[in-house]
mmCIF file of C-alpha atoms in Angstrom:
data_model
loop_
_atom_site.group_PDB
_atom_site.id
_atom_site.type_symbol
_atom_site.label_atom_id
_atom_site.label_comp_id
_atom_site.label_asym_id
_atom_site.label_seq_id
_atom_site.Cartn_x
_atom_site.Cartn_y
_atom_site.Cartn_z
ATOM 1 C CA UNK A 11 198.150 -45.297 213.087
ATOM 2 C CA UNK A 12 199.924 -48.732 214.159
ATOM 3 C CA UNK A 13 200.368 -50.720 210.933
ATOM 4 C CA UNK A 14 198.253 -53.736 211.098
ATOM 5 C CA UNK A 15 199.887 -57.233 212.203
ATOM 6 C CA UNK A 16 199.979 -60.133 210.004
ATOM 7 C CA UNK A 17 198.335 -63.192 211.555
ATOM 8 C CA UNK A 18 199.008 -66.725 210.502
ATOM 9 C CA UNK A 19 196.332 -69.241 210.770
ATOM 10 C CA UNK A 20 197.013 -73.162 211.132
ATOM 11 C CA UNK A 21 200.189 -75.189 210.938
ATOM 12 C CA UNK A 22 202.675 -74.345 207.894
ATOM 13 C CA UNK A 23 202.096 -76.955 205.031
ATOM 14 C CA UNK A 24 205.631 -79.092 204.956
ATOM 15 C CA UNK A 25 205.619 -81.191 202.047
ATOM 16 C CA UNK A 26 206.629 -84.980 202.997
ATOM 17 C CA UNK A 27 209.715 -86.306 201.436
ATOM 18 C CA UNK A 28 209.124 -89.448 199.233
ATOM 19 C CA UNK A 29 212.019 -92.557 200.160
ATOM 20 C CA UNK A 30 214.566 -92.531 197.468
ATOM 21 C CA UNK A 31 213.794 -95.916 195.433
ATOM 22 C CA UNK A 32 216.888 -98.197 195.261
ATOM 23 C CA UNK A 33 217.114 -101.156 192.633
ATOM 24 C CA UNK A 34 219.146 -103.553 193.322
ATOM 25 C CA UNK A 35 221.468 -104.426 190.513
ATOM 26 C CA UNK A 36 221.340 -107.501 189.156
ATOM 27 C CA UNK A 37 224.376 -109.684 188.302
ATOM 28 C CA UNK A 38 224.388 -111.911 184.766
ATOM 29 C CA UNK A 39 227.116 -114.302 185.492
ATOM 30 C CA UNK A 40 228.292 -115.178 181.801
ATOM 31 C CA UNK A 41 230.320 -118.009 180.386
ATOM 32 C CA UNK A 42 233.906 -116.675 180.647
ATOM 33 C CA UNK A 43 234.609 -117.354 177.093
ATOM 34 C CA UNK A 44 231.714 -115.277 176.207
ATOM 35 C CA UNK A 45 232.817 -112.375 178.489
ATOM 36 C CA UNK A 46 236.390 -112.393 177.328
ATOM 37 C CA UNK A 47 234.817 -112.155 173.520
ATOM 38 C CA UNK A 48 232.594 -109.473 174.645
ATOM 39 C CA UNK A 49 234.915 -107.421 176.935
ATOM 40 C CA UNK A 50 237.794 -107.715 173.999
ATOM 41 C CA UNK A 51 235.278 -106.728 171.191
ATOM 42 C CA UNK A 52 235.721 -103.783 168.875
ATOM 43 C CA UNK A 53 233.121 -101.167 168.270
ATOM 44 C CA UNK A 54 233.078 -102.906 164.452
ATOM 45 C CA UNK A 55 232.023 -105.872 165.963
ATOM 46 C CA UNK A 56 229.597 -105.177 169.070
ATOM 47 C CA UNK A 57 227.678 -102.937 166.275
ATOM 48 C CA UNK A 58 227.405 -106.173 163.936
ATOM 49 C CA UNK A 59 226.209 -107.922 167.159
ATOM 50 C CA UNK A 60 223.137 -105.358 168.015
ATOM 51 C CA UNK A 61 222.593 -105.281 164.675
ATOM 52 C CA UNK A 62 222.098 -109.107 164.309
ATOM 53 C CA UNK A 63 219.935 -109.374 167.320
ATOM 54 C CA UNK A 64 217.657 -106.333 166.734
ATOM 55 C CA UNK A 65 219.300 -104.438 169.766
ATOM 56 C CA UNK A 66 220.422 -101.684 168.839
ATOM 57 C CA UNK A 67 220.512 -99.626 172.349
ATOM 58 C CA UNK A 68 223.753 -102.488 172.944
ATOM 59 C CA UNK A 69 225.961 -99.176 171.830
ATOM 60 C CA UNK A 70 226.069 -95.752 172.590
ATOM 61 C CA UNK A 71 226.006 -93.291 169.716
ATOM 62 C CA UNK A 72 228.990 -92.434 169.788
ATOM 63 C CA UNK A 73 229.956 -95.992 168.910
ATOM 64 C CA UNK A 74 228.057 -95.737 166.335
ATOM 65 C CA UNK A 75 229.356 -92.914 164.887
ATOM 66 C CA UNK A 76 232.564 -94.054 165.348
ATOM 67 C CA UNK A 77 231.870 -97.193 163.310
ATOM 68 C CA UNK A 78 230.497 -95.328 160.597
ATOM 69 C CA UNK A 79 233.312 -93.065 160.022
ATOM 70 C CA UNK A 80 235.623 -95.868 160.148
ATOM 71 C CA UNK A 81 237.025 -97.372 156.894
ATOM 72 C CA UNK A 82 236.196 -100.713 158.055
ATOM 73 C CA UNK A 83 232.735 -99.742 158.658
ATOM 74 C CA UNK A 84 232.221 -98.621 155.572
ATOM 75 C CA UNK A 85 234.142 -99.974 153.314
ATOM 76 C CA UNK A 86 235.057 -103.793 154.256
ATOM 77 C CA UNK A 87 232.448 -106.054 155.079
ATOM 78 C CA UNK A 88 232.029 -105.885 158.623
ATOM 79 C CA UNK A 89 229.758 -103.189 158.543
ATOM 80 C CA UNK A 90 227.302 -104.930 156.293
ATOM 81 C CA UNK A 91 223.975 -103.061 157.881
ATOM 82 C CA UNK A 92 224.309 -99.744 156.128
ATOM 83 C CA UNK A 93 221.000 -98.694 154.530
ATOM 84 C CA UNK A 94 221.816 -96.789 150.985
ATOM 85 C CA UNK A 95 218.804 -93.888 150.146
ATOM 86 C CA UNK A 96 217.327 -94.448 146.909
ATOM 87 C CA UNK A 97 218.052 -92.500 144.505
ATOM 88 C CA UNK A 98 215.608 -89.596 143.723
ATOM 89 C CA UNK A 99 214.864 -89.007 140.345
ATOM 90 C CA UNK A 100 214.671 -85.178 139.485
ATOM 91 C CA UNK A 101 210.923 -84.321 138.158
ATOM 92 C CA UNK A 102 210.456 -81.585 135.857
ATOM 93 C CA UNK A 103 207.528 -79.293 134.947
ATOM 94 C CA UNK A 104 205.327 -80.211 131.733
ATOM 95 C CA UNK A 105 206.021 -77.914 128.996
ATOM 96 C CA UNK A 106 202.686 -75.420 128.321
ATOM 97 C CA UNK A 107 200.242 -77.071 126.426
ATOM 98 C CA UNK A 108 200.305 -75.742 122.708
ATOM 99 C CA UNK A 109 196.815 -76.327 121.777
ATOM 100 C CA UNK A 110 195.205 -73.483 120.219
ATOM 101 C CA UNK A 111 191.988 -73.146 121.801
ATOM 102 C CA UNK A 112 189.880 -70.659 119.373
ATOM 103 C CA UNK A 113 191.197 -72.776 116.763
ATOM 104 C CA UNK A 114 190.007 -76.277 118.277
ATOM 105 C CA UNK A 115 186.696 -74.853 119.268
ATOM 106 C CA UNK A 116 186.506 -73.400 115.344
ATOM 107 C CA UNK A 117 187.467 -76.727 113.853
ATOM 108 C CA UNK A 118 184.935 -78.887 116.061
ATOM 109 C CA UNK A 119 181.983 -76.286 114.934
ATOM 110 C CA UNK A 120 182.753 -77.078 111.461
ATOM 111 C CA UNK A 121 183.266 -80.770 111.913
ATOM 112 C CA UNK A 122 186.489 -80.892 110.718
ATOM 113 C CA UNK A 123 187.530 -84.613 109.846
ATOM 114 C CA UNK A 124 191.251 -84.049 110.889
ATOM 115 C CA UNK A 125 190.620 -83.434 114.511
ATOM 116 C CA UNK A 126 189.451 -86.938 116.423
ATOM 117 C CA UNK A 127 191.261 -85.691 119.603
ATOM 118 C CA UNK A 128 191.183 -82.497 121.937
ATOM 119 C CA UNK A 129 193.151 -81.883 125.085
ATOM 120 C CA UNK A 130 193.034 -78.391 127.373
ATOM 121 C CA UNK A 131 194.420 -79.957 130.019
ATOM 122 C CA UNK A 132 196.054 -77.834 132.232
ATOM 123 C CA UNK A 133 195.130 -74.591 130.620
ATOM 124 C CA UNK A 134 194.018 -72.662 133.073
ATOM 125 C CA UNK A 135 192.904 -69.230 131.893
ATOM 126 C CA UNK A 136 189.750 -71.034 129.613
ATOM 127 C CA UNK A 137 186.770 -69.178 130.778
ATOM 128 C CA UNK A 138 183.597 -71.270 131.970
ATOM 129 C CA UNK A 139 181.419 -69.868 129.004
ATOM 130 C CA UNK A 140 184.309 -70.876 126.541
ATOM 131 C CA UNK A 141 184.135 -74.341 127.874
ATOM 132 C CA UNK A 142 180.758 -74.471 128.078
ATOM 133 C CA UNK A 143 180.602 -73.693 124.444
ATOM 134 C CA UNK A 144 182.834 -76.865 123.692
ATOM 135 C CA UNK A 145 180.390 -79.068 125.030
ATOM 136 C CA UNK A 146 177.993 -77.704 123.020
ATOM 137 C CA UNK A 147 179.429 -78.043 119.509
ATOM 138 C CA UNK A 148 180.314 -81.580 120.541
ATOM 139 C CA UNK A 149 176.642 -82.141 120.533
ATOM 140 C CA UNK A 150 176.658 -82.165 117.077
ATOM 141 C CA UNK A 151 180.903 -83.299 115.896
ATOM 142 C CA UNK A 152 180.969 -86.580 114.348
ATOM 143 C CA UNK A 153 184.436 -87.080 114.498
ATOM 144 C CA UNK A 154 185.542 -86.121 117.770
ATOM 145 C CA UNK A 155 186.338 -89.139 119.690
ATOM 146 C CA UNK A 156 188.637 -88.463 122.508
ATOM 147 C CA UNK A 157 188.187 -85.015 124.676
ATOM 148 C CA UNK A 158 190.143 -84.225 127.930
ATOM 149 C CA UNK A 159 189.917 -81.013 130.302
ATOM 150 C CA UNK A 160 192.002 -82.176 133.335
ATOM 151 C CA UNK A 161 192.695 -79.623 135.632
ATOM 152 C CA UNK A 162 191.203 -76.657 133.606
ATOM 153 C CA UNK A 163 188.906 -75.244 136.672
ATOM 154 C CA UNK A 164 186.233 -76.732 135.553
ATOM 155 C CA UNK A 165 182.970 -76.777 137.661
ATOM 156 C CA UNK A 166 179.558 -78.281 138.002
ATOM 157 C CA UNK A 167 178.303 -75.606 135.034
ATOM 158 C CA UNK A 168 180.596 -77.494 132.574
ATOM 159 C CA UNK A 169 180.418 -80.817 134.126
ATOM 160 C CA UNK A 170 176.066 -80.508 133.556
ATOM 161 C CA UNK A 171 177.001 -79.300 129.527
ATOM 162 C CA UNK A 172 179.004 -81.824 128.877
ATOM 163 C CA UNK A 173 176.325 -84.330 130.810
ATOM 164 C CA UNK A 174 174.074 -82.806 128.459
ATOM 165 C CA UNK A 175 176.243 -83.396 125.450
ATOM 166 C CA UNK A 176 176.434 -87.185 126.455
ATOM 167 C CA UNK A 177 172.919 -87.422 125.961
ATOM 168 C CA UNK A 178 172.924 -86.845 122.063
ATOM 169 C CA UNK A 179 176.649 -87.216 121.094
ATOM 170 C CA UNK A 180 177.000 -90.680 119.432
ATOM 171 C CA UNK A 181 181.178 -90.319 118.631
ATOM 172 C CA UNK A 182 182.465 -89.815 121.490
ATOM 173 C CA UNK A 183 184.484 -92.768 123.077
ATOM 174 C CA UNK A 184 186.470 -90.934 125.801
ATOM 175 C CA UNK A 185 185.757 -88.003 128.532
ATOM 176 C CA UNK A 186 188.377 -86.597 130.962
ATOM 177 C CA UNK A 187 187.673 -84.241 133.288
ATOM 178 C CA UNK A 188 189.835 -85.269 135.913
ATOM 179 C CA UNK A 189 191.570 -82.899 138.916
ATOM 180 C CA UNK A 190 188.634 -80.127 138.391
ATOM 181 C CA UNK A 191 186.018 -78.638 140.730
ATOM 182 C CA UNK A 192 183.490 -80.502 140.181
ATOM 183 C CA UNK A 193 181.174 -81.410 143.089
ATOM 184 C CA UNK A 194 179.022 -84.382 143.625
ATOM 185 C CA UNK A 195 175.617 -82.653 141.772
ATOM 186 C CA UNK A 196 177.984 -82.105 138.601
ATOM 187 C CA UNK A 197 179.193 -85.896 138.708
ATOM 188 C CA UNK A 198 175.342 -87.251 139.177
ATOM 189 C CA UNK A 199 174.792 -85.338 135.996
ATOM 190 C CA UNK A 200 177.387 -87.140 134.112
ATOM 191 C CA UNK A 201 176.336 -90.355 135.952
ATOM 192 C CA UNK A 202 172.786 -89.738 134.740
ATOM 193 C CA UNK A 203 173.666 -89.288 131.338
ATOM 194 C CA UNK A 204 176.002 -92.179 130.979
ATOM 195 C CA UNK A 205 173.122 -94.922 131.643
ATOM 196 C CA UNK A 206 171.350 -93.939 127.993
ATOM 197 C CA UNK A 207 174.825 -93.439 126.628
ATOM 198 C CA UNK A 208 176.231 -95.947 124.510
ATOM 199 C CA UNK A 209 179.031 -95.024 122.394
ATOM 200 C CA UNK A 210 180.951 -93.521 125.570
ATOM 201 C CA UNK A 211 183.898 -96.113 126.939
ATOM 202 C CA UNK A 212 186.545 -93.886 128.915
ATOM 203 C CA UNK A 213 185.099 -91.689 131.901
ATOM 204 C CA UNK A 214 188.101 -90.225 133.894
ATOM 205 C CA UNK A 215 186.937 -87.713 136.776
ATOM 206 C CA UNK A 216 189.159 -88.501 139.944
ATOM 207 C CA UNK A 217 191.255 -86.203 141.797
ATOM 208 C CA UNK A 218 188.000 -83.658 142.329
ATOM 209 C CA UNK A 219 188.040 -80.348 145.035
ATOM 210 C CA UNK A 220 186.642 -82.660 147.138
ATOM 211 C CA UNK A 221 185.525 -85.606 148.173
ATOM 212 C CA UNK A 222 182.442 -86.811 145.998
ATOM 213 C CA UNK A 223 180.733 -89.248 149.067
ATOM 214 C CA UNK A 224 178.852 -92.584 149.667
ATOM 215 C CA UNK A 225 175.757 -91.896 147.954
ATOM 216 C CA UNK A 226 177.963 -90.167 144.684
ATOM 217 C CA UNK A 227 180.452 -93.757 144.698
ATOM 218 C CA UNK A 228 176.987 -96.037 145.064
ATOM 219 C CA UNK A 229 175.663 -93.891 141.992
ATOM 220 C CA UNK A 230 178.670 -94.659 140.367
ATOM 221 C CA UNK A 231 178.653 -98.338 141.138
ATOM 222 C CA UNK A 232 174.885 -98.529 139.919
ATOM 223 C CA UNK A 233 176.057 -96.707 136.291
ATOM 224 C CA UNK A 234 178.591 -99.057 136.297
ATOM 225 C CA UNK A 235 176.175 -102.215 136.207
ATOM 226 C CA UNK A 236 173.960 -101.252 133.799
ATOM 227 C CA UNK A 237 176.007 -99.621 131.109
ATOM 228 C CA UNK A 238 177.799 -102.303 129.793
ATOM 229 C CA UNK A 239 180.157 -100.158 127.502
ATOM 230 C CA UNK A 240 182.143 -98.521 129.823
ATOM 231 C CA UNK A 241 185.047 -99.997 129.629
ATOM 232 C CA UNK A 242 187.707 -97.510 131.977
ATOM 233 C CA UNK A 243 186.396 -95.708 134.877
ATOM 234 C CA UNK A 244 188.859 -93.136 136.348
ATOM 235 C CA UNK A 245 187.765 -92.496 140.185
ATOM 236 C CA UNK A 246 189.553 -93.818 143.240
ATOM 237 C CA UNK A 247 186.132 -95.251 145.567
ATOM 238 C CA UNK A 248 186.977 -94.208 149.120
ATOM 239 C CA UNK A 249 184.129 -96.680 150.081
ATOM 240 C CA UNK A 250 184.619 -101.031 149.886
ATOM 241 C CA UNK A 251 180.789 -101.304 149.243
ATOM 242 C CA UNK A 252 180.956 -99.402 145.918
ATOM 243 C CA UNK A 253 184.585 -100.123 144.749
ATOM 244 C CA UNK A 254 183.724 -103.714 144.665
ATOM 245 C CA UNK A 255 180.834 -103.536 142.755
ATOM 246 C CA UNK A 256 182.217 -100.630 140.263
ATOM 247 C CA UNK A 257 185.702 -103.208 139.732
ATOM 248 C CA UNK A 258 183.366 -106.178 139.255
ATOM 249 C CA UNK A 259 180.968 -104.094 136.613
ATOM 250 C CA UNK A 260 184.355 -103.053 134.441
ATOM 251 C CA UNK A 261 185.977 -106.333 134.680
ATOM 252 C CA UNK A 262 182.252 -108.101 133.392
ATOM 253 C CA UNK A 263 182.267 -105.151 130.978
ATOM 254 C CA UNK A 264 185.681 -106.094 129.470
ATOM 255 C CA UNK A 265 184.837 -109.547 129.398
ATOM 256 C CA UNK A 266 181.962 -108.917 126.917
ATOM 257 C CA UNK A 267 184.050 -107.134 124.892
ATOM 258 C CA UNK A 268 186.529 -110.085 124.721
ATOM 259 C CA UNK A 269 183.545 -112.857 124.012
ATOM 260 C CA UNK A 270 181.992 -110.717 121.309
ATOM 261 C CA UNK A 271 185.357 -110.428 119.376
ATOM 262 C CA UNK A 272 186.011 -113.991 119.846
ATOM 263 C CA UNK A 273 182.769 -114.487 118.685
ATOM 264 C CA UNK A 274 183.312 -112.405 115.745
ATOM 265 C CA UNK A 275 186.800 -114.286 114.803
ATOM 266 C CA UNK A 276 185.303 -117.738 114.675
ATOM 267 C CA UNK A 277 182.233 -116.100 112.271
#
């Protein structure tokens, strides 16, 4: 059998060729004392120049770099555009925290008149029912006054104990509970149990899993205006409406402090 022949169709697509675009140069015709300065200037010096007038495509790199590896571009005063880094300070990691949990859950159960101040933070291994159980006997410590669990995992379990804690304890002054997992049901709870609470002037419970939302922050705000003892509220609003209000509520709050203790002086 003949092989078949291949037919072709139509006229073979040519592309068109686009003109060339020319642009005519144009000519700067400069004062000739000005183009002798410029023509006869170092590298030092047209790099001071671009500098000064915030051009700094007027040299090539390699002018650049040959400025800054000079001596006078680094060390006279020519070369007076070199940005210095600032200095980084080194950070180092917080020592474990020593506190003896059994023993600080013991001496709060037997209301021991030593301890006014607890702080877990940053122990993570303390299981949920453990803190749980610290809430609890703060229900009934009258001489606890400051208590913080930052970044101890807790969760909405503990954050509802301790909410219910803050409805009975009457020593407590300050609560933090900051960089946990508590969601935006376990901070209602707190919220909730704040407006009855009066002996409570420290909340701190920023930097949570996530973000707590509108309707948490306008909770927040609302606390904020009717208890009039908080007096430090530790929560970055992500919303204008209720950062406003909750900065105006704890700067009135602090004012009332102030008037009732100069009230108190001139008695």
């Amino acid at each position: 059998m003949c092989p078949s022949l291949e037919r072709k169709k139509g006229k073979i697509f040519i592309p068109k060729q686009k003109p060339v675009q020319t642009f005519a140069e144009e000519s700067i015709s400069l004062d000739p004392e000005l183009e002798e300065a410029l023509t006869s200037a170092s590298d030092t010096e047209l790099c001071d120049l671009a500098a000064i007038l915030g051009m700094h495509n007027l040299i090539t790199d390699t002018q650049f770099c040959d400025v800054v590896r000079s001596s006078n571009g680094v060390n006279q005063e020519h070369f007076s555009n070199v940005v210095k880094g600032e200095t980084i300070l080194p950070v180092f990691d917080e020592p474990p925290n020593p506190t003896n949990v059994e023993e600080s859950l013991k001496r709060i159960k037997e209301n021991d008149a030593r301890l006014v101040e607890v702080n877990l933070n940053n122990i993570k291994n303390i299981p949920i029912p453990t803190l749980k159980e610290f809430a609890k006997t703060l229900e009934t410590n009258t001489h606890v006054r400051h208590f913080s669990l930052a970044a101890t995992r807790s969760n909405d379990p503990v954050a509802v104990a301790f909410a219910d804690m803050l409805k009975v304890n009457k020593t407590l002054k300050s609560l933090n509970m900051e960089s946990n997992f508590i969601t935006g049901t376990g901070v209602l709870a707190l919220i909730d149990a704040l407006r009855d609470n009066e002996t409570l002037t420290e909340l701190k419970i920023d930097n949570q899993r996530q973000q707590l939302g509108t309707a948490v922050e306008s909770e927040m705000a609302k606390m904020l205006e009717e208890n009039t003892n908080i007096l430090k509220f530790g929560y970055r609003f992500t919303q204008q409406g209720p950062r406003t209000r909750a900065a105006n509520a704890i700067t009135k709050n602090n004012d009332l402090v102030r008037k009732r203790r100069i009230e108190g002086d001139h008695q």
